[in-house]
mmCIF file with all atom_site columns, C-alpha atoms in Angstrom:
data_model
loop_
_atom_site.group_PDB
_atom_site.id
_atom_site.type_symbol
_atom_site.label_atom_id
_atom_site.label_alt_id
_atom_site.label_comp_id
_atom_site.label_asym_id
_atom_site.label_entity_id
_atom_site.label_seq_id
_atom_site.pdbx_PDB_ins_code
_atom_site.Cartn_x
_atom_site.Cartn_y
_atom_site.Cartn_z
_atom_site.occupancy
_atom_site.B_iso_or_equiv
_atom_site.pdbx_formal_charge
_atom_site.auth_seq_id
_atom_site.auth_comp_id
_atom_site.auth_asym_id
_atom_site.auth_atom_id
_atom_site.pdbx_PDB_model_num
ATOM 1   C CA . UNK A 1 1   ? -30.704 45.941 49.205 1.00 45.00 ? 1   UNK A CA 1
ATOM 2   C CA . UNK A 1 2   ? -29.451 46.506 45.672 1.00 54.00 ? 2   UNK A CA 1
ATOM 3   C CA . UNK A 1 3   ? -28.858 43.504 42.895 1.00 75.00 ? 3   UNK A CA 1
ATOM 4   C CA . UNK A 1 4   ? -25.026 42.420 42.314 1.00 89.00 ? 4   UNK A CA 1
ATOM 5   C CA . UNK A 1 5   ? -24.099 42.392 39.209 1.00 95.00 ? 5   UNK A CA 1
ATOM 6   C CA . UNK A 1 6   ? -20.940 40.565 38.189 1.00 96.00 ? 6   UNK A CA 1
ATOM 7   C CA . UNK A 1 7   ? -18.864 41.442 34.756 1.00 97.00 ? 7   UNK A CA 1
ATOM 8   C CA . UNK A 1 8   ? -17.487 38.857 32.724 1.00 97.00 ? 8   UNK A CA 1
ATOM 9   C CA . UNK A 1 9   ? -15.702 39.281 29.049 1.00 97.00 ? 9   UNK A CA 1
ATOM 10  C CA . UNK A 1 10  ? -15.621 36.882 25.685 1.00 97.00 ? 10  UNK A CA 1
ATOM 11  C CA . UNK A 1 11  ? -13.746 37.753 22.581 1.00 97.00 ? 11  UNK A CA 1
ATOM 12  C CA . UNK A 1 12  ? -15.658 37.011 20.137 1.00 97.00 ? 12  UNK A CA 1
ATOM 13  C CA . UNK A 1 13  ? -14.084 33.751 18.015 1.00 97.00 ? 13  UNK A CA 1
ATOM 14  C CA . UNK A 1 14  ? -14.231 33.504 14.405 1.00 96.00 ? 14  UNK A CA 1
ATOM 15  C CA . UNK A 1 15  ? -16.105 30.093 14.860 1.00 96.00 ? 15  UNK A CA 1
ATOM 16  C CA . UNK A 1 16  ? -18.673 31.695 16.674 1.00 97.00 ? 16  UNK A CA 1
ATOM 17  C CA . UNK A 1 17  ? -19.617 33.819 13.592 1.00 96.00 ? 17  UNK A CA 1
ATOM 18  C CA . UNK A 1 18  ? -22.112 33.325 10.430 1.00 94.00 ? 18  UNK A CA 1
ATOM 19  C CA . UNK A 1 19  ? -21.712 33.590 6.911  1.00 91.00 ? 19  UNK A CA 1
ATOM 20  C CA . UNK A 1 20  ? -22.891 37.352 7.206  1.00 91.00 ? 20  UNK A CA 1
ATOM 21  C CA . UNK A 1 21  ? -19.795 37.673 9.995  1.00 92.00 ? 21  UNK A CA 1
ATOM 22  C CA . UNK A 1 22  ? -22.062 38.396 12.629 1.00 95.00 ? 22  UNK A CA 1
ATOM 23  C CA . UNK A 1 23  ? -22.030 36.058 16.163 1.00 97.00 ? 23  UNK A CA 1
ATOM 24  C CA . UNK A 1 24  ? -24.500 33.279 15.629 1.00 96.00 ? 24  UNK A CA 1
ATOM 25  C CA . UNK A 1 25  ? -27.330 33.770 18.046 1.00 96.00 ? 25  UNK A CA 1
ATOM 26  C CA . UNK A 1 26  ? -27.110 30.529 20.063 1.00 96.00 ? 26  UNK A CA 1
ATOM 27  C CA . UNK A 1 27  ? -23.410 31.649 21.164 1.00 97.00 ? 27  UNK A CA 1
ATOM 28  C CA . UNK A 1 28  ? -25.415 34.192 23.246 1.00 98.00 ? 28  UNK A CA 1
ATOM 29  C CA . UNK A 1 29  ? -26.564 31.849 25.424 1.00 97.00 ? 29  UNK A CA 1
ATOM 30  C CA . UNK A 1 30  ? -23.619 30.299 25.834 1.00 97.00 ? 30  UNK A CA 1
ATOM 31  C CA . UNK A 1 31  ? -22.197 33.642 26.998 1.00 98.00 ? 31  UNK A CA 1
ATOM 32  C CA . UNK A 1 32  ? -25.429 33.899 29.367 1.00 98.00 ? 32  UNK A CA 1
ATOM 33  C CA . UNK A 1 33  ? -23.896 30.703 30.886 1.00 97.00 ? 33  UNK A CA 1
ATOM 34  C CA . UNK A 1 34  ? -20.151 31.985 31.147 1.00 97.00 ? 34  UNK A CA 1
ATOM 35  C CA . UNK A 1 35  ? -21.331 35.116 33.235 1.00 98.00 ? 35  UNK A CA 1
ATOM 36  C CA . UNK A 1 36  ? -23.820 32.614 35.587 1.00 97.00 ? 36  UNK A CA 1
ATOM 37  C CA . UNK A 1 37  ? -20.784 30.627 36.236 1.00 97.00 ? 37  UNK A CA 1
ATOM 38  C CA . UNK A 1 38  ? -18.832 33.879 37.052 1.00 97.00 ? 38  UNK A CA 1
ATOM 39  C CA . UNK A 1 39  ? -21.518 35.014 38.976 1.00 97.00 ? 39  UNK A CA 1
ATOM 40  C CA . UNK A 1 40  ? -21.977 31.892 41.316 1.00 96.00 ? 40  UNK A CA 1
ATOM 41  C CA . UNK A 1 41  ? -18.103 32.386 41.739 1.00 96.00 ? 41  UNK A CA 1
ATOM 42  C CA . UNK A 1 42  ? -18.362 36.458 42.810 1.00 96.00 ? 42  UNK A CA 1
ATOM 43  C CA . UNK A 1 43  ? -21.220 35.781 45.247 1.00 94.00 ? 43  UNK A CA 1
ATOM 44  C CA . UNK A 1 44  ? -18.642 32.948 47.001 1.00 94.00 ? 44  UNK A CA 1
ATOM 45  C CA . UNK A 1 45  ? -19.211 29.563 45.720 1.00 94.00 ? 45  UNK A CA 1
ATOM 46  C CA . UNK A 1 46  ? -17.731 27.298 42.532 1.00 94.00 ? 46  UNK A CA 1
ATOM 47  C CA . UNK A 1 47  ? -21.149 26.275 40.424 1.00 94.00 ? 47  UNK A CA 1
ATOM 48  C CA . UNK A 1 48  ? -19.009 23.099 40.019 1.00 94.00 ? 48  UNK A CA 1
ATOM 49  C CA . UNK A 1 49  ? -19.318 22.369 43.780 1.00 94.00 ? 49  UNK A CA 1
ATOM 50  C CA . UNK A 1 50  ? -22.812 22.919 43.906 1.00 94.00 ? 50  UNK A CA 1
ATOM 51  C CA . UNK A 1 51  ? -23.359 19.694 41.133 1.00 94.00 ? 51  UNK A CA 1
ATOM 52  C CA . UNK A 1 52  ? -20.594 17.475 43.080 1.00 94.00 ? 52  UNK A CA 1
ATOM 53  C CA . UNK A 1 53  ? -20.762 18.300 46.478 1.00 92.00 ? 53  UNK A CA 1
ATOM 54  C CA . UNK A 1 54  ? -24.265 19.934 46.951 1.00 91.00 ? 54  UNK A CA 1
ATOM 55  C CA . UNK A 1 55  ? -25.917 17.461 44.719 1.00 93.00 ? 55  UNK A CA 1
ATOM 56  C CA . UNK A 1 56  ? -28.226 20.508 43.057 1.00 96.00 ? 56  UNK A CA 1
ATOM 57  C CA . UNK A 1 57  ? -27.950 21.683 39.577 1.00 97.00 ? 57  UNK A CA 1
ATOM 58  C CA . UNK A 1 58  ? -29.964 24.298 37.934 1.00 97.00 ? 58  UNK A CA 1
ATOM 59  C CA . UNK A 1 59  ? -31.554 23.044 34.768 1.00 97.00 ? 59  UNK A CA 1
ATOM 60  C CA . UNK A 1 60  ? -32.471 25.719 32.219 1.00 97.00 ? 60  UNK A CA 1
ATOM 61  C CA . UNK A 1 61  ? -36.320 25.327 32.012 1.00 98.00 ? 61  UNK A CA 1
ATOM 62  C CA . UNK A 1 62  ? -36.286 29.234 30.178 1.00 98.00 ? 62  UNK A CA 1
ATOM 63  C CA . UNK A 1 63  ? -34.239 31.201 28.367 1.00 98.00 ? 63  UNK A CA 1
ATOM 64  C CA . UNK A 1 64  ? -34.770 34.012 26.809 1.00 98.00 ? 64  UNK A CA 1
ATOM 65  C CA . UNK A 1 65  ? -32.616 36.678 24.616 1.00 98.00 ? 65  UNK A CA 1
ATOM 66  C CA . UNK A 1 66  ? -33.558 40.072 22.884 1.00 98.00 ? 66  UNK A CA 1
ATOM 67  C CA . UNK A 1 67  ? -31.008 41.014 20.104 1.00 97.00 ? 67  UNK A CA 1
ATOM 68  C CA . UNK A 1 68  ? -30.467 44.716 19.323 1.00 98.00 ? 68  UNK A CA 1
ATOM 69  C CA . UNK A 1 69  ? -27.049 44.989 17.688 1.00 97.00 ? 69  UNK A CA 1
ATOM 70  C CA . UNK A 1 70  ? -24.666 42.436 15.787 1.00 97.00 ? 70  UNK A CA 1
ATOM 71  C CA . UNK A 1 71  ? -21.087 41.429 17.292 1.00 97.00 ? 71  UNK A CA 1
ATOM 72  C CA . UNK A 1 72  ? -18.526 40.266 15.418 1.00 97.00 ? 72  UNK A CA 1
ATOM 73  C CA . UNK A 1 73  ? -15.153 38.492 15.100 1.00 96.00 ? 73  UNK A CA 1
ATOM 74  C CA . UNK A 1 74  ? -12.593 39.397 17.607 1.00 96.00 ? 74  UNK A CA 1
ATOM 75  C CA . UNK A 1 75  ? -15.183 42.005 19.506 1.00 97.00 ? 75  UNK A CA 1
ATOM 76  C CA . UNK A 1 76  ? -14.637 42.379 23.340 1.00 98.00 ? 76  UNK A CA 1
ATOM 77  C CA . UNK A 1 77  ? -18.258 41.573 24.421 1.00 98.00 ? 77  UNK A CA 1
ATOM 78  C CA . UNK A 1 78  ? -18.921 42.376 28.294 1.00 98.00 ? 78  UNK A CA 1
ATOM 79  C CA . UNK A 1 79  ? -21.748 40.162 30.040 1.00 98.00 ? 79  UNK A CA 1
ATOM 80  C CA . UNK A 1 80  ? -23.433 41.461 32.779 1.00 97.00 ? 80  UNK A CA 1
ATOM 81  C CA . UNK A 1 81  ? -25.210 38.724 35.118 1.00 98.00 ? 81  UNK A CA 1
ATOM 82  C CA . UNK A 1 82  ? -27.517 39.402 38.025 1.00 97.00 ? 82  UNK A CA 1
ATOM 83  C CA . UNK A 1 83  ? -30.050 37.875 39.996 1.00 96.00 ? 83  UNK A CA 1
ATOM 84  C CA . UNK A 1 84  ? -33.440 38.553 39.292 1.00 96.00 ? 84  UNK A CA 1
ATOM 85  C CA . UNK A 1 85  ? -35.901 36.359 41.556 1.00 95.00 ? 85  UNK A CA 1
ATOM 86  C CA . UNK A 1 86  ? -35.022 33.490 43.500 1.00 95.00 ? 86  UNK A CA 1
ATOM 87  C CA . UNK A 1 87  ? -37.350 31.260 45.142 1.00 95.00 ? 87  UNK A CA 1
ATOM 88  C CA . UNK A 1 88  ? -37.114 27.623 46.902 1.00 93.00 ? 88  UNK A CA 1
ATOM 89  C CA . UNK A 1 89  ? -37.126 25.699 43.711 1.00 96.00 ? 89  UNK A CA 1
ATOM 90  C CA . UNK A 1 90  ? -36.111 28.520 41.155 1.00 97.00 ? 90  UNK A CA 1
ATOM 91  C CA . UNK A 1 91  ? -33.752 30.346 40.314 1.00 97.00 ? 91  UNK A CA 1
ATOM 92  C CA . UNK A 1 92  ? -33.902 33.470 37.247 1.00 97.00 ? 92  UNK A CA 1
ATOM 93  C CA . UNK A 1 93  ? -30.752 35.204 36.091 1.00 98.00 ? 93  UNK A CA 1
ATOM 94  C CA . UNK A 1 94  ? -30.528 38.243 34.193 1.00 98.00 ? 94  UNK A CA 1
ATOM 95  C CA . UNK A 1 95  ? -28.038 39.477 31.399 1.00 98.00 ? 95  UNK A CA 1
ATOM 96  C CA . UNK A 1 96  ? -26.863 42.577 29.370 1.00 98.00 ? 96  UNK A CA 1
ATOM 97  C CA . UNK A 1 97  ? -24.085 41.862 26.730 1.00 98.00 ? 97  UNK A CA 1
ATOM 98  C CA . UNK A 1 98  ? -22.461 45.308 25.666 1.00 98.00 ? 98  UNK A CA 1
ATOM 99  C CA . UNK A 1 99  ? -19.704 45.967 22.931 1.00 97.00 ? 99  UNK A CA 1
ATOM 100 C CA . UNK A 1 100 ? -18.162 49.100 24.561 1.00 94.00 ? 100 UNK A CA 1
ATOM 101 C CA . UNK A 1 101 ? -20.859 50.908 25.834 1.00 89.00 ? 101 UNK A CA 1
ATOM 102 C CA . UNK A 1 102 ? -23.403 49.557 22.627 1.00 97.00 ? 102 UNK A CA 1
ATOM 103 C CA . UNK A 1 103 ? -26.027 47.245 24.109 1.00 98.00 ? 103 UNK A CA 1
ATOM 104 C CA . UNK A 1 104 ? -25.857 44.158 21.921 1.00 98.00 ? 104 UNK A CA 1
ATOM 105 C CA . UNK A 1 105 ? -28.371 41.672 23.949 1.00 98.00 ? 105 UNK A CA 1
ATOM 106 C CA . UNK A 1 106 ? -30.480 41.668 27.175 1.00 98.00 ? 106 UNK A CA 1
ATOM 107 C CA . UNK A 1 107 ? -31.777 38.073 28.326 1.00 98.00 ? 107 UNK A CA 1
ATOM 108 C CA . UNK A 1 108 ? -33.195 36.035 31.021 1.00 98.00 ? 108 UNK A CA 1
ATOM 109 C CA . UNK A 1 109 ? -33.365 32.509 32.406 1.00 98.00 ? 109 UNK A CA 1
ATOM 110 C CA . UNK A 1 110 ? -34.935 30.719 34.013 1.00 98.00 ? 110 UNK A CA 1
ATOM 111 C CA . UNK A 1 111 ? -33.649 27.482 36.288 1.00 98.00 ? 111 UNK A CA 1
ATOM 112 C CA . UNK A 1 112 ? -35.020 24.970 38.131 1.00 98.00 ? 112 UNK A CA 1
ATOM 113 C CA . UNK A 1 113 ? -33.348 23.448 40.895 1.00 97.00 ? 113 UNK A CA 1
ATOM 114 C CA . UNK A 1 114 ? -33.107 19.557 40.680 1.00 97.00 ? 114 UNK A CA 1
ATOM 115 C CA . UNK A 1 115 ? -31.161 16.741 41.664 1.00 96.00 ? 115 UNK A CA 1
ATOM 116 C CA . UNK A 1 116 ? -28.519 14.127 39.445 1.00 95.00 ? 116 UNK A CA 1
ATOM 117 C CA . UNK A 1 117 ? -31.626 12.752 38.141 1.00 96.00 ? 117 UNK A CA 1
ATOM 118 C CA . UNK A 1 118 ? -33.496 15.541 37.172 1.00 95.00 ? 118 UNK A CA 1
ATOM 119 C CA . UNK A 1 119 ? -36.240 15.792 39.981 1.00 97.00 ? 119 UNK A CA 1
ATOM 120 C CA . UNK A 1 120 ? -37.294 19.129 41.352 1.00 97.00 ? 120 UNK A CA 1
ATOM 121 C CA . UNK A 1 121 ? -35.420 19.841 44.672 1.00 97.00 ? 121 UNK A CA 1
ATOM 122 C CA . UNK A 1 122 ? -35.422 22.689 47.246 1.00 95.00 ? 122 UNK A CA 1
ATOM 123 C CA . UNK A 1 123 ? -32.302 24.623 46.923 1.00 94.00 ? 123 UNK A CA 1
ATOM 124 C CA . UNK A 1 124 ? -30.114 23.151 49.736 1.00 93.00 ? 124 UNK A CA 1
ATOM 125 C CA . UNK A 1 125 ? -29.925 25.106 52.524 1.00 92.00 ? 125 UNK A CA 1
ATOM 126 C CA . UNK A 1 126 ? -25.885 25.707 52.248 1.00 92.00 ? 126 UNK A CA 1
ATOM 127 C CA . UNK A 1 127 ? -26.827 27.722 48.802 1.00 93.00 ? 127 UNK A CA 1
ATOM 128 C CA . UNK A 1 128 ? -29.781 29.745 50.099 1.00 91.00 ? 128 UNK A CA 1
ATOM 129 C CA . UNK A 1 129 ? -27.571 32.444 51.613 1.00 91.00 ? 129 UNK A CA 1
ATOM 130 C CA . UNK A 1 130 ? -26.102 33.033 47.896 1.00 92.00 ? 130 UNK A CA 1
ATOM 131 C CA . UNK A 1 131 ? -29.876 33.734 46.296 1.00 91.00 ? 131 UNK A CA 1
ATOM 132 C CA . UNK A 1 132 ? -31.866 35.489 48.352 1.00 86.00 ? 132 UNK A CA 1
ATOM 133 C CA . UNK A 1 133 ? -35.543 34.604 48.289 1.00 76.00 ? 133 UNK A CA 1
ATOM 134 C CA . UNK A 1 134 ? -38.595 36.672 46.971 1.00 59.00 ? 134 UNK A CA 1
ATOM 135 C CA . UNK A 1 135 ? -36.613 39.403 45.137 1.00 45.00 ? 135 UNK A CA 1
#
């Protein structure tokens, strides 16, 4: 089964840039979150509901980002997000951020499934179909 890639877009706001006029590095992690939420919606559920109704949270336990080219104010950045790996208690996502075809950054985040108190739990049965295991 080929991986499902979901595309999101953001337009760089002036407040996201630094003194050099380029996007501040931490904003790429925010864009990864935007893409993750869009990924969940595209595969069939609202991330908000997984927390509120399902009692399951995807806590970020690792984040990696490799910067290749700068994004600047008012650029449109397209972010692709896909599921890299899913296990009973963890989920890993991949990301690629582009401007007009040029790769700006690539990254991954690893998430541990937790309850509202931050204790590790298994991914609830209701959501397992959205995260096929052992990919």
